[in-house]
Coordinates of C-alpha atoms and ligand atoms in Angstrom, one line a residue:
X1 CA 28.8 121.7 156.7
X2 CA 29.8 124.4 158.6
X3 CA 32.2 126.1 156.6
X4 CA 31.2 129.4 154.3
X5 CA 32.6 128.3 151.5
X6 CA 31.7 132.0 149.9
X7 CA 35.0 133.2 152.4
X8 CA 36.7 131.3 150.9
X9 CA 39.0 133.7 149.0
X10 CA 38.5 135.8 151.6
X11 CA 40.4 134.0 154.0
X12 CA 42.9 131.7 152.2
X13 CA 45.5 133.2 149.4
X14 CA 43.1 131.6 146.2
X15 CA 41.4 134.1 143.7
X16 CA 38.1 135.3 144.1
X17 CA 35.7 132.7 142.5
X18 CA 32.1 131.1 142.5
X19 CA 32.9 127.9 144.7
X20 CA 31.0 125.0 145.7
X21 CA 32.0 122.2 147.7
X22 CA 30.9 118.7 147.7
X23 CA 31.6 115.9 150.7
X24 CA 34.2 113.6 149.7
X25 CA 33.3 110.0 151.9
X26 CA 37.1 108.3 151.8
X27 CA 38.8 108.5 154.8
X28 CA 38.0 107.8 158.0
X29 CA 39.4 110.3 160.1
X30 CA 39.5 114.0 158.6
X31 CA 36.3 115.5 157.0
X32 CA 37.3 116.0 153.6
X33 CA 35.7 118.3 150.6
X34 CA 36.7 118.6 146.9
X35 CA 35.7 122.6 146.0
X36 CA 34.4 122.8 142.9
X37 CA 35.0 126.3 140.1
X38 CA 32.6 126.4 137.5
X39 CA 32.3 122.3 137.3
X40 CA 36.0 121.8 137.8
X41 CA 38.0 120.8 141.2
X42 CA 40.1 123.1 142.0
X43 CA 41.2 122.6 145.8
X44 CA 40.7 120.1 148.7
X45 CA 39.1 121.6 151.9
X46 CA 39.7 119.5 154.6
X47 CA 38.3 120.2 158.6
X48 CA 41.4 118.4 160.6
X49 CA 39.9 116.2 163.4
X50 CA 41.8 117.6 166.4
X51 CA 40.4 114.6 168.5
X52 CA 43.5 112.4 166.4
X53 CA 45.7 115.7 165.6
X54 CA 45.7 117.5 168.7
X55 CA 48.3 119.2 167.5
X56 CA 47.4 121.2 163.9
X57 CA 50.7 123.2 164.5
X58 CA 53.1 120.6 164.8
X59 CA 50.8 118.6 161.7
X60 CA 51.1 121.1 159.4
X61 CA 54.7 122.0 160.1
X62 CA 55.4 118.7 158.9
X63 CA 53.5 118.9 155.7
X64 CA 54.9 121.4 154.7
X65 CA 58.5 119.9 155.2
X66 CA 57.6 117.0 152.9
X67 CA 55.5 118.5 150.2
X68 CA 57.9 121.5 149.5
X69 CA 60.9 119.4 149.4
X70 CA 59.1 116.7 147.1
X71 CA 57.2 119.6 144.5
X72 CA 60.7 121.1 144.6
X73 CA 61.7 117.7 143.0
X74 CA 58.8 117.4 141.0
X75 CA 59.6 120.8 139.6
X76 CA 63.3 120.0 138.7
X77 CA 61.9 117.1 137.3
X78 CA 63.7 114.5 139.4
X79 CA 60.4 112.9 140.9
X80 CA 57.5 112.2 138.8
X81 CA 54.8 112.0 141.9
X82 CA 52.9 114.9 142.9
X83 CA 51.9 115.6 146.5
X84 CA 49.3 118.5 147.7
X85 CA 50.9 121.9 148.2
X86 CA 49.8 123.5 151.0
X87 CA 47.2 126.9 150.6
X88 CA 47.8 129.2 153.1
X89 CA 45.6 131.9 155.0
X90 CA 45.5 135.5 153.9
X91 CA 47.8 136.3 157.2
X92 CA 50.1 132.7 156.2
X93 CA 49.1 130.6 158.2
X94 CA 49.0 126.8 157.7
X95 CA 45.7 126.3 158.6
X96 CA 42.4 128.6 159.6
X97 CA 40.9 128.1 162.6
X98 CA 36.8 129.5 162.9
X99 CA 35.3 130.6 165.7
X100 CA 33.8 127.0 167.0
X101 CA 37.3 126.5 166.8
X102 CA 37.6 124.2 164.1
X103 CA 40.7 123.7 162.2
X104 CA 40.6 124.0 158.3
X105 CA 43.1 123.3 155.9
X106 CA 43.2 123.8 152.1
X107 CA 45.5 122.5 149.7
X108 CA 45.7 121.8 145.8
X109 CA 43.9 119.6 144.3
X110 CA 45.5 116.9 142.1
X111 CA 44.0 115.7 138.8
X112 CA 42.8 111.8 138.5
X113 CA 40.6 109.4 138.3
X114 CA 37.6 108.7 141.2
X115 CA 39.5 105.8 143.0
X116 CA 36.2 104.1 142.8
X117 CA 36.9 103.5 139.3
X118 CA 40.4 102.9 139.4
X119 CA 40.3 99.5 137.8
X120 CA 41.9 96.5 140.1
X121 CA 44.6 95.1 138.1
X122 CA 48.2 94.1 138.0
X123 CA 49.0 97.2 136.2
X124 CA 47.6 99.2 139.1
X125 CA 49.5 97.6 142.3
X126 CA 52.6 98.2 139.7
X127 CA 51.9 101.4 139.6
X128 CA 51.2 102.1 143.1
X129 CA 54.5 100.4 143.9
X130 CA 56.1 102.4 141.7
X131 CA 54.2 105.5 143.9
X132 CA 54.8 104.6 147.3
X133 CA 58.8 103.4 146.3
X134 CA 59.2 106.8 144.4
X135 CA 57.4 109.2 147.7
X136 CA 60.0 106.3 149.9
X137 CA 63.3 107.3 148.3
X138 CA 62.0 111.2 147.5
X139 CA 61.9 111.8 151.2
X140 CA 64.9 109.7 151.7
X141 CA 66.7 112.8 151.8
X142 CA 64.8 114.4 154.8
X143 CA 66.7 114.0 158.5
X144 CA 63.4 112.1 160.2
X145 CA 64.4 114.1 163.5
X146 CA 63.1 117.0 161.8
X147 CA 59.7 116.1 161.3
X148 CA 57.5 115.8 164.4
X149 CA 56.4 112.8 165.9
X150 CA 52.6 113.4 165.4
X151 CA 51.0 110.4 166.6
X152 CA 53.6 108.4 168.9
X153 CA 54.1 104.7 168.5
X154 CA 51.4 104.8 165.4
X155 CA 52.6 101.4 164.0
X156 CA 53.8 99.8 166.9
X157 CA 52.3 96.5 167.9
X158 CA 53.5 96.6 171.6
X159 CA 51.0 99.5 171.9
X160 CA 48.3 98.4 169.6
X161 CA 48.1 94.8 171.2
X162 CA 48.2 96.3 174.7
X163 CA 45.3 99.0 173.6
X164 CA 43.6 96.2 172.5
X165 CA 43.8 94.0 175.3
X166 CA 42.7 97.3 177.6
X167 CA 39.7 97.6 176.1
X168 CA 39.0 93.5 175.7
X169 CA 39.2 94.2 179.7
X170 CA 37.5 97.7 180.5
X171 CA 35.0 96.2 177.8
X172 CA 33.0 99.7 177.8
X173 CA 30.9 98.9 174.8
X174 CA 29.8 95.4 176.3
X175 CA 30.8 94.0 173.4
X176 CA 33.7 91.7 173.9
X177 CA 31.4 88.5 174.5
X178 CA 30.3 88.7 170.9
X179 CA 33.6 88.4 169.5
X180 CA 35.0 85.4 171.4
X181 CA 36.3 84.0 168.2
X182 CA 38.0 87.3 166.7
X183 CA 40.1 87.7 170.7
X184 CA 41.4 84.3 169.9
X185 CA 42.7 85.1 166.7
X186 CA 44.5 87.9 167.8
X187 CA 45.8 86.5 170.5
X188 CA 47.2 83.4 168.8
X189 CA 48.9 85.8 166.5
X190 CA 51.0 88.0 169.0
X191 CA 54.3 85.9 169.4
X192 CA 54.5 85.6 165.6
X193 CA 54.1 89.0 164.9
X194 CA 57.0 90.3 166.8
X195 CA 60.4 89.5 164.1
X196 CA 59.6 93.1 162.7
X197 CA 59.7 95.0 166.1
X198 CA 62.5 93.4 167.3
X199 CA 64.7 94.0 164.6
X200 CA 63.5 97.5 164.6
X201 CA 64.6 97.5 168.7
X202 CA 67.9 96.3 167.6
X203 CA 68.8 99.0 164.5
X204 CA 68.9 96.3 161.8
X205 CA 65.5 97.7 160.6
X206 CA 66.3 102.2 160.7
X207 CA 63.9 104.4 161.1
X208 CA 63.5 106.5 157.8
X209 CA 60.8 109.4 157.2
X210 CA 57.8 107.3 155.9
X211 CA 54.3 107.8 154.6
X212 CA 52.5 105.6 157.2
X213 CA 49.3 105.2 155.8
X214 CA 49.8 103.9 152.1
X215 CA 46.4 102.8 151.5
X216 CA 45.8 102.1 147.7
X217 CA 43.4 104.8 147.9
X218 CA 45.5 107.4 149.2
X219 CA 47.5 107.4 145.2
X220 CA 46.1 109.6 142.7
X221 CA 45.8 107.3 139.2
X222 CA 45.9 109.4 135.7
X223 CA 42.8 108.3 133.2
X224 CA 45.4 106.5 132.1
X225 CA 45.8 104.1 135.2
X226 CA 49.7 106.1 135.7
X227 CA 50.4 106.9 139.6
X228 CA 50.2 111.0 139.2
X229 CA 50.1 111.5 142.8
X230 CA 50.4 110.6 146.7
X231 CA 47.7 112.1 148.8
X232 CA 47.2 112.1 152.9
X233 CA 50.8 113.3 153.7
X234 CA 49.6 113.5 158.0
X235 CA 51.0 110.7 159.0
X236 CA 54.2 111.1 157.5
X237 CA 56.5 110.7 160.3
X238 CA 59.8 108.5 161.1
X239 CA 58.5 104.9 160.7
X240 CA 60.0 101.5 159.0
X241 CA 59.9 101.4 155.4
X242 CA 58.2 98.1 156.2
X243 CA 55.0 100.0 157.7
X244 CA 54.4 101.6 153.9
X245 CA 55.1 98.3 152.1
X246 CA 52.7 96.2 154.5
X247 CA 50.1 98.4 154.8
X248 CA 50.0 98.7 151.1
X249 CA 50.0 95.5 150.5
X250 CA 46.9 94.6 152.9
X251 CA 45.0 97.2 150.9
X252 CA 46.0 96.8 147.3
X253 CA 46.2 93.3 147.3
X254 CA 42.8 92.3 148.7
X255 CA 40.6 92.0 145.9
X256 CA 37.6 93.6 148.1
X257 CA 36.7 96.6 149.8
X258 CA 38.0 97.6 153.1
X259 CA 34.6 96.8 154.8
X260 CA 32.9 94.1 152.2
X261 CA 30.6 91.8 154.5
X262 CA 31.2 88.9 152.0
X263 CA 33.9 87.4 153.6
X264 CA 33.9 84.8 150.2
X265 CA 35.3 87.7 148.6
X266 CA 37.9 88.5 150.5
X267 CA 40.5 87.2 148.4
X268 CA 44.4 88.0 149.3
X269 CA 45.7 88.1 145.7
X270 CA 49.0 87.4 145.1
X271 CA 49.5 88.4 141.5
X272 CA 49.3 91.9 142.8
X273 CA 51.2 91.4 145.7
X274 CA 53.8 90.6 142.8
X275 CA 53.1 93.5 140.9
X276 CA 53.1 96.3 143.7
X277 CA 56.3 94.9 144.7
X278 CA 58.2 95.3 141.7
X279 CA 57.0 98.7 141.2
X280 CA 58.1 99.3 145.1
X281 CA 61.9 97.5 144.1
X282 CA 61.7 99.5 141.2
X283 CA 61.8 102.8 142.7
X284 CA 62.8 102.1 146.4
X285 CA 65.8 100.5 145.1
X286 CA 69.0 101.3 146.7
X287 CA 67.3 102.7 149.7
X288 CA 66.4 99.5 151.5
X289 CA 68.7 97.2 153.5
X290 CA 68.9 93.5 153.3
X291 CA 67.1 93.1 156.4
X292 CA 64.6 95.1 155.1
X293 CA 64.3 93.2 152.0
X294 CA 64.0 90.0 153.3
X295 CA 61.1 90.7 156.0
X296 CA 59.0 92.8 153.0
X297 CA 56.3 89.6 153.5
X298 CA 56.5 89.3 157.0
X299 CA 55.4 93.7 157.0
X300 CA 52.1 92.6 154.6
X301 CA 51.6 90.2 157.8
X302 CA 51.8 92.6 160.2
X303 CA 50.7 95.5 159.0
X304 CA 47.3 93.4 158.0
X305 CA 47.0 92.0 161.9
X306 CA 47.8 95.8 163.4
X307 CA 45.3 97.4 161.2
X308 CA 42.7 94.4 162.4
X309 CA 44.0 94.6 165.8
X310 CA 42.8 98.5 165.8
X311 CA 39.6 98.1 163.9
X312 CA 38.4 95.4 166.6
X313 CA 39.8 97.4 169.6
X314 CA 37.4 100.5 168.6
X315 CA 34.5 98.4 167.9
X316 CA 35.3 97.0 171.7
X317 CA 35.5 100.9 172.8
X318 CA 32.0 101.5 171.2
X319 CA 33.4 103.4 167.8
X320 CA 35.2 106.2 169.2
X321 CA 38.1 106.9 166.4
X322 CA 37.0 105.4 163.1
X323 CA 34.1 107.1 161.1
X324 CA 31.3 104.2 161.0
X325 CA 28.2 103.9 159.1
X326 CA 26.8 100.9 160.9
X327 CA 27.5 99.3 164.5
X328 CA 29.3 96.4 163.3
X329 CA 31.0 98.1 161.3
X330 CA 34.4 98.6 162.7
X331 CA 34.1 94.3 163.2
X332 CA 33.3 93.9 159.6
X333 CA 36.6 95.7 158.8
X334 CA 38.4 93.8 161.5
X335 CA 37.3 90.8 159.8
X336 CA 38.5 91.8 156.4
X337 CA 41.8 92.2 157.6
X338 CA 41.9 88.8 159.8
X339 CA 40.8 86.9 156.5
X340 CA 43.5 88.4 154.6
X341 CA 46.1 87.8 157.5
X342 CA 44.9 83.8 157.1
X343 CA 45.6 83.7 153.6
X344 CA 48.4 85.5 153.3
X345 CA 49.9 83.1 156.3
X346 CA 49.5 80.0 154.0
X347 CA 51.4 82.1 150.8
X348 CA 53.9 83.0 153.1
X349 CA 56.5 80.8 151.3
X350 CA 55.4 82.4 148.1
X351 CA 55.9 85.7 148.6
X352 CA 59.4 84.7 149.9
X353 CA 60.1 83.4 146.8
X354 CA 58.5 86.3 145.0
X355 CA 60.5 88.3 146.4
X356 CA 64.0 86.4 146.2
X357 CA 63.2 86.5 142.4
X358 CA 62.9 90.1 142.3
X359 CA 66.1 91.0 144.0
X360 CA 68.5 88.5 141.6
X361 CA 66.7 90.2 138.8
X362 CA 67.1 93.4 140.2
X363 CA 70.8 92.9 141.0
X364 CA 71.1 91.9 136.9
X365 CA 70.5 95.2 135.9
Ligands
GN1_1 C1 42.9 105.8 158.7 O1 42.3 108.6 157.5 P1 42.5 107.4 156.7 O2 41.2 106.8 156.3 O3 43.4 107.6 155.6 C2 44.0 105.6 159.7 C3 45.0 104.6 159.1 C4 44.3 103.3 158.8 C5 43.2 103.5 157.9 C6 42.4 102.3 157.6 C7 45.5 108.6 161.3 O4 43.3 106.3 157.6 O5 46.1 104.3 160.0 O6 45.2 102.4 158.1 O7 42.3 104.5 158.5 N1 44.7 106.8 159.9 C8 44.9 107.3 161.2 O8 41.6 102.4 156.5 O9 44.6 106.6 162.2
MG2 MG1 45.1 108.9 156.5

């Protein structure tokens, strides 16, 4: 750790306190700590990795767009999510920058249960639907070409496929022979994938300002199991609703972890597919299209192949942007993905008619 967390007051606008900080392991890109006052948490500290955000500026000048128009909703009382409120620097700045030129950021820290023990359960994906719809439609009201385009093309699958198929070639890790049988999968998959892109390339998909990285894990549960709270506001850029339902889905409804070696337990389950989605309808409703409606299983598809597409790619670069504990493990998460993808092909139909169901219910009310 090489922050001095005893300056801490003295360099960010907090009280003067006897603060410890302890290393949070989620996430796979920032380094993240919870600081800790007299046992309790009382702010995140979080060292921005400037190798994906190479521009802390234009980040943070987006955060705070999002999170003081959504606390200012929170405060009226029109939204019932909470999202980090930026801390800033003792001169008011967004961010504080030491002298190894690291970038640090601190921001409040919202109240809830370790996600580890969030329990997996219908009730959950309801709730987290009910989260991701609610952050959806509060930041409906933001013009998307005010926020910055922080990382360009993040969801698109022209650029992901293509990065992909660079490094299969280049090969710099030597690792491509090894994984003869996860290439072919992707590339079997690349024609299918495309309905959502091109009806984003024609308008019938619009951009809106979305969350773009709607991992279960990234919503802040009460000890109650209610949604209190959306969390990792960096990617929030202009996007497809689509990219926050799929990539949702792939995490909440796979009924392992993110990088479980068991493959047996890899389990795409549909029940909470179900759930999450009527918590999504619930409070995304009247913000999405038709088109958008419709292709709502079609995004759990693709955001579950683009997020294995890029898993595999940096395990083919040699591990240069995810965090990794182990070498394989950017293919074990590849793998995770690509099993769920498989199973959630053959319940296509399914969630079709899941889905059908909730919109004439919906349109009852
Ligand atoms: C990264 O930082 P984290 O862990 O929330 C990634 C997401 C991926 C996710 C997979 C900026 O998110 O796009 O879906 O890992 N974020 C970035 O777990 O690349
Ligand atoms: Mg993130």
């Amino acid at each position: 750790m090489d922050f001095d967390v005893s300056k801490l007051s003295e360099i960010f606008r907090i009280p003067e306190g006897h603060y410890t900080i302890e290393h949070l392991q989620h996430g796979h890109i920032n380094k993240t700590f919870r600081v800790i006052e007299n046992g309790t948490p009382r702010f995140i500290l979080q060292k921005i990795n400037t190798g994906v955000f190479n521009n802390p500026d234009s980040l943070m000048a987006n955060y705070q767009l999002v999170t003081s128009s959504l606390n200012a909703s929170f405060r009226s009382g029109d939204f019932r999510i909470k999202t980090p409120e930026i801390i800033q620097t003792q001169d008011g700045s967004l961010y504080y920058t030491d002298n190894q030129i690291n970038y640090w950021r601190l921001i409040t820290y919202i109240e809830g249960i370790e996600f580890d023990k969030v329990r997996r359960d219908d009730h959950t994906a309801y709730e987290g639907g009910l989260a991701f719809g609610s952050f959806l439609s509060g930041v409906s009201g933001i013009d998307p070409a005010l926020l910055y385009v922080i990382l360009p093309d993040f969801h698109s699958l022209q650029k992901r496929y293509s990065d992909f198929l660079n490094a299969m070639e280049s090969n710099p890790a030597n690792r491509a022979s090894l994984i003869s049988q996860e290439i072919e999968f992707v590339k079997s998959r690349n024609r299918s994938m495309q309905i959502i892109p091109d009806l984003i390339a024609k308008g019938e998909i619009p951009l809106r300002v979305v969350h773009n990285d709607t991992k279960l894990s990234n919503v802040i549960f009460s000890h109650e199991g209610k949604a209190v709270g959306v969390i990792d506001l960096d990617t929030v850029m202009p996007g497809s609703a689509l990219f926050d339902f799929g990539d949702a889905i792939r995490s909440c409804a796979n009924s392992a972890c993110e990088d479980e070696p068991d493959l047996t337990k890899v389990m795409f389950e549909i029940g909470f597919f179900k759930a999450f989605s009527k918590g999504f309808a619930h409070s995304a409703k009247g913000i999405l299209n038709k088109t958008e409606i419709n292709h709502l299983p079609e995004s759990a598809l693709l955001l579950t192949y683009i997020i294995g597409i890029r898993f595999l790619t940096d395990y083919l670069n040699g591990d240069v942007y995810y965090h990794t504990q182990y070498a394989e493990h950017n293919l074990v998460r590849a793998r995770v993905q690509f099993s769920l993808l498989s199973q959630m092909e053959s319940q296509l139909n399914e969630m079709h008619l899941i889905i059908n169901q909730l919109v004439d219910n919906l349109s009852e009310v």
